[in-house]
């Protein structure tokens, strides 16, 4: 119609996009566009999780920072009244003990609090929701402790010419059970050993469980961590040590180990796979423990204990 040509927006201008200028201006289309993924609860200022995270960050800022080794483990949490009390009795290093708010006390809690106070361990009263988070949902029974990362020695630190007695070191190859590590540390201390070496990879470390099994020996015997176990063994050989490995198919039986009176590194392999190929090739001798045919093998902790006893006996 003639009059419509004067209506604003009825005539399209050159170079403009197709469609009338009059309308929503694209507001409806924009309203249908997505706004991206929903932020995490801890990132939304009005959410309870955000406030809890901010409060925790503020608390953490007032605490001393735990030192971490490059590539090493972070702090470990031990949860549960029995586990916490056993760890404290075994003198496992503890940086903080967390006690749930309004916790109903019993003999275990009272003894744990007493030991923590005597050792000067920091104790924090903590909401149960926060304790759930710290222990990753474990059954904590209102009690948990934080175990700092173990400070490993360097393998070279175990070579000390001023030590009393003939040097004796135990190296672990592929041991993954912390109880075996703790038992070996305990046997090393009992039979005059000077230290234990563990690989940095594919091996157990000094966890709270290993500390407990060592029955306090971990406080007296250094545990070193080797980036490359084979290279560490070669360095010990250069320093005058003989390397002997424990395996079922040995060159000599344990009672016939003539090298017992020499500076020794005893290498203990995993119960399943035994010694790895490179480690086996590095050994000067492979030693086996004579056993009844009805028993296939001893676990690593027992095998190390028997071997260390025989070495101590031969050294007199």
PDB file of C-alpha atoms in Angstrom:
ATOM      1  CA  UNK A   1       0.000   0.000   0.000  1.00  0.00           C
ATOM      2  CA  UNK A   2       1.154   3.504  -0.810  1.00  0.00           C
ATOM      3  CA  UNK A   3       1.123   4.769   2.722  1.00  0.00           C
ATOM      4  CA  UNK A   4       3.165   1.887   4.035  1.00  0.00           C
ATOM      5  CA  UNK A   5       6.315   3.022   2.242  1.00  0.00           C
ATOM      6  CA  UNK A   6       6.653   5.891   4.695  1.00  0.00           C
ATOM      7  CA  UNK A   7       6.456   3.598   7.758  1.00  0.00           C
ATOM      8  CA  UNK A   8       9.733   3.474   9.604  1.00  0.00           C
ATOM      9  CA  UNK A   9      11.570   0.267   8.886  1.00  0.00           C
ATOM     10  CA  UNK A  10       9.529  -0.661   5.845  1.00  0.00           C
ATOM     11  CA  UNK A  11      12.342   0.136   3.387  1.00  0.00           C
ATOM     12  CA  UNK A  12      15.555  -1.901   3.603  1.00  0.00           C
ATOM     13  CA  UNK A  13      18.749   0.136   3.414  1.00  0.00           C
ATOM     14  CA  UNK A  14      21.568  -0.899   1.135  1.00  0.00           C
ATOM     15  CA  UNK A  15      24.217  -3.021   2.824  1.00  0.00           C
ATOM     16  CA  UNK A  16      22.021  -3.840   5.823  1.00  0.00           C
ATOM     17  CA  UNK A  17      21.189  -7.380   6.854  1.00  0.00           C
ATOM     18  CA  UNK A  18      18.139  -9.058   5.480  1.00  0.00           C
ATOM     19  CA  UNK A  19      15.022  -8.433   7.540  1.00  0.00           C
ATOM     20  CA  UNK A  20      13.151  -5.535   9.063  1.00  0.00           C
ATOM     21  CA  UNK A  21      14.818  -3.082  11.393  1.00  0.00           C
ATOM     22  CA  UNK A  22      11.770  -2.959  13.592  1.00  0.00           C
ATOM     23  CA  UNK A  23      11.457  -5.851  16.011  1.00  0.00           C
ATOM     24  CA  UNK A  24      13.071  -7.419  19.071  1.00  0.00           C
ATOM     25  CA  UNK A  25      16.542  -6.421  17.971  1.00  0.00           C
ATOM     26  CA  UNK A  26      17.718  -9.997  18.452  1.00  0.00           C
ATOM     27  CA  UNK A  27      16.949 -10.000  22.156  1.00  0.00           C
ATOM     28  CA  UNK A  28      14.868 -13.160  21.940  1.00  0.00           C
ATOM     29  CA  UNK A  29      17.625 -14.984  20.055  1.00  0.00           C
ATOM     30  CA  UNK A  30      20.226 -13.863  22.571  1.00  0.00           C
ATOM     31  CA  UNK A  31      18.023 -15.041  25.381  1.00  0.00           C
ATOM     32  CA  UNK A  32      18.041 -18.532  23.934  1.00  0.00           C
ATOM     33  CA  UNK A  33      21.829 -18.709  23.758  1.00  0.00           C
ATOM     34  CA  UNK A  34      23.610 -20.826  26.430  1.00  0.00           C
ATOM     35  CA  UNK A  35      25.636 -19.174  29.182  1.00  0.00           C
ATOM     36  CA  UNK A  36      28.222 -21.946  29.471  1.00  0.00           C
ATOM     37  CA  UNK A  37      28.587 -24.656  32.153  1.00  0.00           C
ATOM     38  CA  UNK A  38      27.223 -24.052  35.628  1.00  0.00           C
ATOM     39  CA  UNK A  39      30.063 -23.039  37.993  1.00  0.00           C
ATOM     40  CA  UNK A  40      31.069 -25.435  40.766  1.00  0.00           C
ATOM     41  CA  UNK A  41      29.297 -24.974  44.084  1.00  0.00           C
ATOM     42  CA  UNK A  42      32.573 -23.846  45.647  1.00  0.00           C
ATOM     43  CA  UNK A  43      32.828 -21.051  43.041  1.00  0.00           C
ATOM     44  CA  UNK A  44      29.357 -19.565  43.593  1.00  0.00           C
ATOM     45  CA  UNK A  45      29.513 -16.776  46.241  1.00  0.00           C
ATOM     46  CA  UNK A  46      25.982 -17.424  47.563  1.00  0.00           C
ATOM     47  CA  UNK A  47      26.468 -21.180  47.965  1.00  0.00           C
ATOM     48  CA  UNK A  48      27.301 -22.824  51.309  1.00  0.00           C
ATOM     49  CA  UNK A  49      30.220 -24.732  49.759  1.00  0.00           C
ATOM     50  CA  UNK A  50      31.819 -21.449  48.648  1.00  0.00           C
ATOM     51  CA  UNK A  51      31.653 -20.024  52.157  1.00  0.00           C
ATOM     52  CA  UNK A  52      33.097 -23.232  53.660  1.00  0.00           C
ATOM     53  CA  UNK A  53      35.971 -23.281  51.165  1.00  0.00           C
ATOM     54  CA  UNK A  54      36.745 -19.628  51.867  1.00  0.00           C
ATOM     55  CA  UNK A  55      36.713 -20.233  55.631  1.00  0.00           C
ATOM     56  CA  UNK A  56      39.035 -23.223  55.238  1.00  0.00           C
ATOM     57  CA  UNK A  57      41.400 -21.185  53.076  1.00  0.00           C
ATOM     58  CA  UNK A  58      41.514 -18.529  55.780  1.00  0.00           C
ATOM     59  CA  UNK A  59      42.294 -21.158  58.438  1.00  0.00           C
ATOM     60  CA  UNK A  60      44.995 -22.725  56.269  1.00  0.00           C
ATOM     61  CA  UNK A  61      46.654 -19.371  55.697  1.00  0.00           C
ATOM     62  CA  UNK A  62      47.357 -19.144  59.422  1.00  0.00           C
ATOM     63  CA  UNK A  63      48.997 -22.568  59.607  1.00  0.00           C
ATOM     64  CA  UNK A  64      52.621 -23.362  58.761  1.00  0.00           C
ATOM     65  CA  UNK A  65      52.909 -24.811  55.268  1.00  0.00           C
ATOM     66  CA  UNK A  66      53.834 -28.489  55.009  1.00  0.00           C
ATOM     67  CA  UNK A  67      57.049 -28.962  53.085  1.00  0.00           C
ATOM     68  CA  UNK A  68      56.661 -31.193  50.050  1.00  0.00           C
ATOM     69  CA  UNK A  69      59.361 -32.995  48.182  1.00  0.00           C
ATOM     70  CA  UNK A  70      59.376 -32.609  44.427  1.00  0.00           C
ATOM     71  CA  UNK A  71      57.380 -35.516  43.050  1.00  0.00           C
ATOM     72  CA  UNK A  72      56.981 -36.963  46.533  1.00  0.00           C
ATOM     73  CA  UNK A  73      53.854 -37.741  48.496  1.00  0.00           C
ATOM     74  CA  UNK A  74      51.778 -35.153  50.290  1.00  0.00           C
ATOM     75  CA  UNK A  75      50.567 -35.413  53.877  1.00  0.00           C
ATOM     76  CA  UNK A  76      48.706 -38.557  54.926  1.00  0.00           C
ATOM     77  CA  UNK A  77      45.523 -38.698  56.998  1.00  0.00           C
ATOM     78  CA  UNK A  78      44.954 -41.516  59.505  1.00  0.00           C
ATOM     79  CA  UNK A  79      41.314 -41.807  60.583  1.00  0.00           C
ATOM     80  CA  UNK A  80      39.478 -43.768  63.289  1.00  0.00           C
ATOM     81  CA  UNK A  81      39.980 -44.002  67.037  1.00  0.00           C
ATOM     82  CA  UNK A  82      41.884 -47.310  67.050  1.00  0.00           C
ATOM     83  CA  UNK A  83      44.113 -46.360  64.103  1.00  0.00           C
ATOM     84  CA  UNK A  84      44.914 -42.936  65.555  1.00  0.00           C
ATOM     85  CA  UNK A  85      45.728 -44.343  68.993  1.00  0.00           C
ATOM     86  CA  UNK A  86      47.964 -47.091  67.551  1.00  0.00           C
ATOM     87  CA  UNK A  87      49.836 -44.519  65.460  1.00  0.00           C
ATOM     88  CA  UNK A  88      50.367 -42.258  68.465  1.00  0.00           C
ATOM     89  CA  UNK A  89      51.552 -45.171  70.617  1.00  0.00           C
ATOM     90  CA  UNK A  90      54.033 -46.139  67.878  1.00  0.00           C
ATOM     91  CA  UNK A  91      55.381 -42.560  67.860  1.00  0.00           C
ATOM     92  CA  UNK A  92      54.418 -41.975  64.241  1.00  0.00           C
ATOM     93  CA  UNK A  93      55.274 -38.341  63.391  1.00  0.00           C
ATOM     94  CA  UNK A  94      52.097 -36.235  63.571  1.00  0.00           C
ATOM     95  CA  UNK A  95      51.673 -32.586  62.663  1.00  0.00           C
ATOM     96  CA  UNK A  96      48.008 -32.108  63.677  1.00  0.00           C
ATOM     97  CA  UNK A  97      45.266 -34.054  65.440  1.00  0.00           C
ATOM     98  CA  UNK A  98      41.669 -33.255  64.489  1.00  0.00           C
ATOM     99  CA  UNK A  99      38.906 -33.824  67.039  1.00  0.00           C
ATOM    100  CA  UNK A 100      35.253 -33.535  66.044  1.00  0.00           C
ATOM    101  CA  UNK A 101      33.165 -30.862  67.764  1.00  0.00           C
ATOM    102  CA  UNK A 102      31.123 -32.133  70.742  1.00  0.00           C
ATOM    103  CA  UNK A 103      32.781 -35.542  70.486  1.00  0.00           C
ATOM    104  CA  UNK A 104      31.612 -38.166  72.989  1.00  0.00           C
ATOM    105  CA  UNK A 105      34.850 -39.181  74.696  1.00  0.00           C
ATOM    106  CA  UNK A 106      35.930 -42.713  75.590  1.00  0.00           C
ATOM    107  CA  UNK A 107      39.181 -44.286  76.826  1.00  0.00           C
ATOM    108  CA  UNK A 108      40.724 -44.224  73.333  1.00  0.00           C
ATOM    109  CA  UNK A 109      39.969 -40.553  72.803  1.00  0.00           C
ATOM    110  CA  UNK A 110      41.229 -39.594  76.252  1.00  0.00           C
ATOM    111  CA  UNK A 111      44.501 -41.489  75.770  1.00  0.00           C
ATOM    112  CA  UNK A 112      44.977 -40.032  72.278  1.00  0.00           C
ATOM    113  CA  UNK A 113      44.465 -36.495  73.604  1.00  0.00           C
ATOM    114  CA  UNK A 114      46.874 -37.167  76.481  1.00  0.00           C
ATOM    115  CA  UNK A 115      49.625 -38.484  74.174  1.00  0.00           C
ATOM    116  CA  UNK A 116      49.123 -35.599  71.753  1.00  0.00           C
ATOM    117  CA  UNK A 117      49.405 -33.084  74.589  1.00  0.00           C
ATOM    118  CA  UNK A 118      52.572 -34.736  75.949  1.00  0.00           C
ATOM    119  CA  UNK A 119      54.174 -34.690  72.484  1.00  0.00           C
ATOM    120  CA  UNK A 120      53.133 -31.084  71.823  1.00  0.00           C
ATOM    121  CA  UNK A 121      50.981 -32.018  68.816  1.00  0.00           C
ATOM    122  CA  UNK A 122      48.578 -29.316  67.663  1.00  0.00           C
ATOM    123  CA  UNK A 123      44.936 -30.268  68.317  1.00  0.00           C
ATOM    124  CA  UNK A 124      42.081 -28.673  66.400  1.00  0.00           C
ATOM    125  CA  UNK A 125      38.369 -28.955  67.162  1.00  0.00           C
ATOM    126  CA  UNK A 126      36.783 -29.485  63.756  1.00  0.00           C
ATOM    127  CA  UNK A 127      33.182 -29.714  62.476  1.00  0.00           C
ATOM    128  CA  UNK A 128      32.268 -33.232  61.404  1.00  0.00           C
ATOM    129  CA  UNK A 129      31.548 -32.054  57.845  1.00  0.00           C
ATOM    130  CA  UNK A 130      35.084 -30.681  57.604  1.00  0.00           C
ATOM    131  CA  UNK A 131      36.508 -33.876  59.117  1.00  0.00           C
ATOM    132  CA  UNK A 132      34.605 -35.873  56.485  1.00  0.00           C
ATOM    133  CA  UNK A 133      36.286 -33.783  53.801  1.00  0.00           C
ATOM    134  CA  UNK A 134      39.762 -34.037  55.291  1.00  0.00           C
ATOM    135  CA  UNK A 135      39.544 -37.839  55.575  1.00  0.00           C
ATOM    136  CA  UNK A 136      37.900 -38.237  52.160  1.00  0.00           C
ATOM    137  CA  UNK A 137      34.775 -39.788  53.621  1.00  0.00           C
ATOM    138  CA  UNK A 138      36.559 -42.382  55.788  1.00  0.00           C
ATOM    139  CA  UNK A 139      34.986 -43.682  59.015  1.00  0.00           C
ATOM    140  CA  UNK A 140      36.869 -41.346  61.349  1.00  0.00           C
ATOM    141  CA  UNK A 141      34.704 -41.708  64.513  1.00  0.00           C
ATOM    142  CA  UNK A 142      35.461 -38.078  65.246  1.00  0.00           C
ATOM    143  CA  UNK A 143      39.235 -38.482  65.379  1.00  0.00           C
ATOM    144  CA  UNK A 144      41.987 -38.129  62.759  1.00  0.00           C
ATOM    145  CA  UNK A 145      45.665 -37.219  62.553  1.00  0.00           C
ATOM    146  CA  UNK A 146      47.768 -35.671  59.809  1.00  0.00           C
ATOM    147  CA  UNK A 147      51.098 -37.383  59.104  1.00  0.00           C
ATOM    148  CA  UNK A 148      53.643 -35.193  57.282  1.00  0.00           C
ATOM    149  CA  UNK A 149      55.695 -36.551  54.357  1.00  0.00           C
ATOM    150  CA  UNK A 150      58.665 -38.648  55.425  1.00  0.00           C
ATOM    151  CA  UNK A 151      62.023 -36.928  55.010  1.00  0.00           C
ATOM    152  CA  UNK A 152      64.079 -39.507  53.124  1.00  0.00           C
ATOM    153  CA  UNK A 153      67.856 -39.658  53.291  1.00  0.00           C
ATOM    154  CA  UNK A 154      69.991 -39.847  50.155  1.00  0.00           C
ATOM    155  CA  UNK A 155      71.489 -43.298  49.377  1.00  0.00           C
ATOM    156  CA  UNK A 156      74.980 -41.821  49.687  1.00  0.00           C
ATOM    157  CA  UNK A 157      74.183 -40.745  53.271  1.00  0.00           C
ATOM    158  CA  UNK A 158      74.241 -44.418  54.303  1.00  0.00           C
ATOM    159  CA  UNK A 159      77.916 -44.727  53.355  1.00  0.00           C
ATOM    160  CA  UNK A 160      79.571 -43.639  56.600  1.00  0.00           C
ATOM    161  CA  UNK A 161      83.129 -44.886  57.214  1.00  0.00           C
ATOM    162  CA  UNK A 162      82.921 -43.763  60.851  1.00  0.00           C
ATOM    163  CA  UNK A 163      80.040 -46.116  61.682  1.00  0.00           C
ATOM    164  CA  UNK A 164      80.709 -48.792  64.267  1.00  0.00           C
ATOM    165  CA  UNK A 165      80.776 -52.291  62.797  1.00  0.00           C
ATOM    166  CA  UNK A 166      80.868 -53.644  59.269  1.00  0.00           C
ATOM    167  CA  UNK A 167      78.461 -51.700  57.020  1.00  0.00           C
ATOM    168  CA  UNK A 168      75.142 -53.405  56.272  1.00  0.00           C
ATOM    169  CA  UNK A 169      72.386 -51.873  54.111  1.00  0.00           C
ATOM    170  CA  UNK A 170      69.091 -53.372  52.959  1.00  0.00           C
ATOM    171  CA  UNK A 171      67.644 -52.348  49.580  1.00  0.00           C
ATOM    172  CA  UNK A 172      64.076 -53.111  48.470  1.00  0.00           C
ATOM    173  CA  UNK A 173      63.183 -53.934  44.871  1.00  0.00           C
ATOM    174  CA  UNK A 174      59.464 -53.728  44.090  1.00  0.00           C
ATOM    175  CA  UNK A 175      58.134 -54.085  47.655  1.00  0.00           C
ATOM    176  CA  UNK A 176      54.639 -52.547  47.758  1.00  0.00           C
ATOM    177  CA  UNK A 177      53.280 -53.610  51.160  1.00  0.00           C
ATOM    178  CA  UNK A 178      53.989 -50.985  53.864  1.00  0.00           C
ATOM    179  CA  UNK A 179      53.884 -53.684  56.551  1.00  0.00           C
ATOM    180  CA  UNK A 180      56.770 -55.483  54.842  1.00  0.00           C
ATOM    181  CA  UNK A 181      58.739 -52.240  54.738  1.00  0.00           C
ATOM    182  CA  UNK A 182      58.071 -51.610  58.431  1.00  0.00           C
ATOM    183  CA  UNK A 183      59.094 -55.167  59.341  1.00  0.00           C
ATOM    184  CA  UNK A 184      62.324 -54.856  57.316  1.00  0.00           C
ATOM    185  CA  UNK A 185      63.205 -51.544  58.982  1.00  0.00           C
ATOM    186  CA  UNK A 186      62.614 -53.190  62.352  1.00  0.00           C
ATOM    187  CA  UNK A 187      64.810 -56.212  61.493  1.00  0.00           C
ATOM    188  CA  UNK A 188      67.535 -53.926  60.107  1.00  0.00           C
ATOM    189  CA  UNK A 189      67.667 -52.079  63.423  1.00  0.00           C
ATOM    190  CA  UNK A 190      67.565 -55.322  65.447  1.00  0.00           C
ATOM    191  CA  UNK A 191      70.471 -57.000  63.614  1.00  0.00           C
ATOM    192  CA  UNK A 192      72.900 -54.114  63.311  1.00  0.00           C
ATOM    193  CA  UNK A 193      71.973 -52.705  59.898  1.00  0.00           C
ATOM    194  CA  UNK A 194      72.735 -49.108  59.037  1.00  0.00           C
ATOM    195  CA  UNK A 195      69.856 -48.169  56.738  1.00  0.00           C
ATOM    196  CA  UNK A 196      67.235 -49.132  54.190  1.00  0.00           C
ATOM    197  CA  UNK A 197      66.946 -47.982  50.570  1.00  0.00           C
ATOM    198  CA  UNK A 198      63.674 -47.857  48.621  1.00  0.00           C
ATOM    199  CA  UNK A 199      63.156 -46.857  44.965  1.00  0.00           C
ATOM    200  CA  UNK A 200      61.269 -43.651  44.258  1.00  0.00           C
ATOM    201  CA  UNK A 201      58.903 -45.404  41.814  1.00  0.00           C
ATOM    202  CA  UNK A 202      56.817 -48.581  41.941  1.00  0.00           C
ATOM    203  CA  UNK A 203      57.658 -49.096  45.592  1.00  0.00           C
ATOM    204  CA  UNK A 204      56.127 -48.556  48.978  1.00  0.00           C
ATOM    205  CA  UNK A 205      57.108 -45.479  50.952  1.00  0.00           C
ATOM    206  CA  UNK A 206      57.253 -44.673  54.657  1.00  0.00           C
ATOM    207  CA  UNK A 207      53.542 -44.406  55.359  1.00  0.00           C
ATOM    208  CA  UNK A 208      51.902 -44.382  58.774  1.00  0.00           C
ATOM    209  CA  UNK A 209      51.346 -48.145  58.428  1.00  0.00           C
ATOM    210  CA  UNK A 210      55.066 -48.713  57.790  1.00  0.00           C
ATOM    211  CA  UNK A 211      55.919 -46.547  60.807  1.00  0.00           C
ATOM    212  CA  UNK A 212      53.592 -48.576  63.050  1.00  0.00           C
ATOM    213  CA  UNK A 213      54.956 -51.927  61.872  1.00  0.00           C
ATOM    214  CA  UNK A 214      58.526 -50.775  62.487  1.00  0.00           C
ATOM    215  CA  UNK A 215      57.619 -50.401  66.193  1.00  0.00           C
ATOM    216  CA  UNK A 216      59.626 -47.197  66.536  1.00  0.00           C
ATOM    217  CA  UNK A 217      62.689 -48.443  64.619  1.00  0.00           C
ATOM    218  CA  UNK A 218      61.964 -45.951  61.819  1.00  0.00           C
ATOM    219  CA  UNK A 219      63.008 -43.203  64.215  1.00  0.00           C
ATOM    220  CA  UNK A 220      66.463 -44.815  64.610  1.00  0.00           C
ATOM    221  CA  UNK A 221      67.195 -46.271  61.158  1.00  0.00           C
ATOM    222  CA  UNK A 222      67.417 -43.915  58.159  1.00  0.00           C
ATOM    223  CA  UNK A 223      65.399 -44.796  55.067  1.00  0.00           C
ATOM    224  CA  UNK A 224      66.870 -43.471  51.812  1.00  0.00           C
ATOM    225  CA  UNK A 225      65.047 -43.037  48.518  1.00  0.00           C
ATOM    226  CA  UNK A 226      66.829 -43.808  45.253  1.00  0.00           C
ATOM    227  CA  UNK A 227      65.739 -42.294  41.960  1.00  0.00           C
ATOM    228  CA  UNK A 228      67.335 -45.290  40.212  1.00  0.00           C
ATOM    229  CA  UNK A 229      67.947 -48.379  42.375  1.00  0.00           C
ATOM    230  CA  UNK A 230      70.359 -50.054  39.942  1.00  0.00           C
ATOM    231  CA  UNK A 231      72.522 -46.931  39.781  1.00  0.00           C
ATOM    232  CA  UNK A 232      72.483 -46.645  43.583  1.00  0.00           C
ATOM    233  CA  UNK A 233      73.657 -50.262  43.890  1.00  0.00           C
ATOM    234  CA  UNK A 234      76.494 -49.572  41.457  1.00  0.00           C
ATOM    235  CA  UNK A 235      77.569 -46.600  43.580  1.00  0.00           C
ATOM    236  CA  UNK A 236      77.611 -48.813  46.673  1.00  0.00           C
ATOM    237  CA  UNK A 237      79.837 -51.306  44.833  1.00  0.00           C
ATOM    238  CA  UNK A 238      82.253 -48.490  43.965  1.00  0.00           C
ATOM    239  CA  UNK A 239      82.327 -47.608  47.679  1.00  0.00           C
ATOM    240  CA  UNK A 240      83.471 -51.153  48.533  1.00  0.00           C
ATOM    241  CA  UNK A 241      80.179 -52.962  49.192  1.00  0.00           C
ATOM    242  CA  UNK A 242      79.237 -56.412  47.908  1.00  0.00           C
ATOM    243  CA  UNK A 243      75.697 -56.685  46.539  1.00  0.00           C
ATOM    244  CA  UNK A 244      73.735 -59.856  47.361  1.00  0.00           C
ATOM    245  CA  UNK A 245      70.162 -60.489  46.264  1.00  0.00           C
ATOM    246  CA  UNK A 246      67.574 -62.790  47.835  1.00  0.00           C
ATOM    247  CA  UNK A 247      65.854 -65.203  45.462  1.00  0.00           C
ATOM    248  CA  UNK A 248      64.523 -68.748  45.473  1.00  0.00           C
ATOM    249  CA  UNK A 249      66.972 -69.802  42.726  1.00  0.00           C
ATOM    250  CA  UNK A 250      70.203 -68.640  44.322  1.00  0.00           C
ATOM    251  CA  UNK A 251      73.865 -69.286  43.580  1.00  0.00           C
ATOM    252  CA  UNK A 252      74.469 -70.112  47.248  1.00  0.00           C
ATOM    253  CA  UNK A 253      72.358 -71.096  50.240  1.00  0.00           C
ATOM    254  CA  UNK A 254      72.176 -68.613  53.087  1.00  0.00           C
ATOM    255  CA  UNK A 255      74.232 -70.706  55.573  1.00  0.00           C
ATOM    256  CA  UNK A 256      77.067 -70.734  53.023  1.00  0.00           C
ATOM    257  CA  UNK A 257      77.180 -66.957  52.497  1.00  0.00           C
ATOM    258  CA  UNK A 258      80.930 -66.279  52.808  1.00  0.00           C
ATOM    259  CA  UNK A 259      80.387 -62.582  52.033  1.00  0.00           C
ATOM    260  CA  UNK A 260      78.486 -62.121  55.321  1.00  0.00           C
ATOM    261  CA  UNK A 261      81.509 -60.576  57.041  1.00  0.00           C
ATOM    262  CA  UNK A 262      82.115 -58.048  54.245  1.00  0.00           C
ATOM    263  CA  UNK A 263      80.400 -54.647  53.752  1.00  0.00           C
ATOM    264  CA  UNK A 264      77.052 -55.722  52.309  1.00  0.00           C
ATOM    265  CA  UNK A 265      73.954 -54.484  50.559  1.00  0.00           C
ATOM    266  CA  UNK A 266      71.176 -57.089  50.815  1.00  0.00           C
ATOM    267  CA  UNK A 267      68.564 -56.656  48.098  1.00  0.00           C
ATOM    268  CA  UNK A 268      65.072 -57.997  48.820  1.00  0.00           C
ATOM    269  CA  UNK A 269      62.730 -58.509  45.886  1.00  0.00           C
ATOM    270  CA  UNK A 270      58.945 -58.645  45.810  1.00  0.00           C
ATOM    271  CA  UNK A 271      57.247 -61.846  46.957  1.00  0.00           C
ATOM    272  CA  UNK A 272      55.612 -62.385  43.570  1.00  0.00           C
ATOM    273  CA  UNK A 273      58.112 -61.244  40.923  1.00  0.00           C
ATOM    274  CA  UNK A 274      61.326 -61.461  42.897  1.00  0.00           C
ATOM    275  CA  UNK A 275      64.283 -59.373  41.752  1.00  0.00           C
ATOM    276  CA  UNK A 276      63.987 -57.309  38.588  1.00  0.00           C
ATOM    277  CA  UNK A 277      66.334 -58.210  35.734  1.00  0.00           C
ATOM    278  CA  UNK A 278      68.638 -55.162  36.004  1.00  0.00           C
ATOM    279  CA  UNK A 279      68.917 -55.437  39.771  1.00  0.00           C
ATOM    280  CA  UNK A 280      69.644 -59.161  39.525  1.00  0.00           C
ATOM    281  CA  UNK A 281      72.429 -58.505  37.011  1.00  0.00           C
ATOM    282  CA  UNK A 282      73.944 -55.947  39.403  1.00  0.00           C
ATOM    283  CA  UNK A 283      74.236 -58.437  42.277  1.00  0.00           C
ATOM    284  CA  UNK A 284      77.537 -60.162  43.057  1.00  0.00           C
ATOM    285  CA  UNK A 285      75.697 -63.199  44.426  1.00  0.00           C
ATOM    286  CA  UNK A 286      72.128 -64.473  44.546  1.00  0.00           C
ATOM    287  CA  UNK A 287      71.304 -66.088  47.887  1.00  0.00           C
ATOM    288  CA  UNK A 288      68.435 -68.460  48.643  1.00  0.00           C
ATOM    289  CA  UNK A 289      66.996 -69.524  51.987  1.00  0.00           C
ATOM    290  CA  UNK A 290      66.716 -73.319  52.390  1.00  0.00           C
ATOM    291  CA  UNK A 291      63.122 -74.284  53.146  1.00  0.00           C
ATOM    292  CA  UNK A 292      60.861 -77.300  53.325  1.00  0.00           C
ATOM    293  CA  UNK A 293      59.439 -78.296  49.935  1.00  0.00           C
ATOM    294  CA  UNK A 294      55.941 -77.728  51.329  1.00  0.00           C
ATOM    295  CA  UNK A 295      56.631 -73.999  51.600  1.00  0.00           C
ATOM    296  CA  UNK A 296      57.221 -72.159  48.341  1.00  0.00           C
ATOM    297  CA  UNK A 297      58.494 -68.853  49.682  1.00  0.00           C
ATOM    298  CA  UNK A 298      58.599 -66.464  52.624  1.00  0.00           C
ATOM    299  CA  UNK A 299      57.173 -62.981  52.419  1.00  0.00           C
ATOM    300  CA  UNK A 300      59.697 -60.180  52.010  1.00  0.00           C
ATOM    301  CA  UNK A 301      59.655 -59.131  55.653  1.00  0.00           C
ATOM    302  CA  UNK A 302      60.349 -62.637  56.967  1.00  0.00           C
ATOM    303  CA  UNK A 303      62.990 -63.373  54.316  1.00  0.00           C
ATOM    304  CA  UNK A 304      64.861 -60.190  55.193  1.00  0.00           C
ATOM    305  CA  UNK A 305      64.665 -60.965  58.927  1.00  0.00           C
ATOM    306  CA  UNK A 306      66.051 -64.493  58.511  1.00  0.00           C
ATOM    307  CA  UNK A 307      68.879 -63.248  56.272  1.00  0.00           C
ATOM    308  CA  UNK A 308      69.847 -60.386  58.568  1.00  0.00           C
ATOM    309  CA  UNK A 309      69.894 -62.744  61.559  1.00  0.00           C
ATOM    310  CA  UNK A 310      72.262 -65.133  59.780  1.00  0.00           C
ATOM    311  CA  UNK A 311      74.552 -62.284  58.726  1.00  0.00           C
ATOM    312  CA  UNK A 312      74.633 -60.963  62.322  1.00  0.00           C
ATOM    313  CA  UNK A 313      75.360 -64.472  63.621  1.00  0.00           C
ATOM    314  CA  UNK A 314      78.295 -64.976  61.234  1.00  0.00           C
ATOM    315  CA  UNK A 315      79.716 -61.588  62.098  1.00  0.00           C
ATOM    316  CA  UNK A 316      79.657 -62.584  65.771  1.00  0.00           C
TER     317      UNK A 316
END
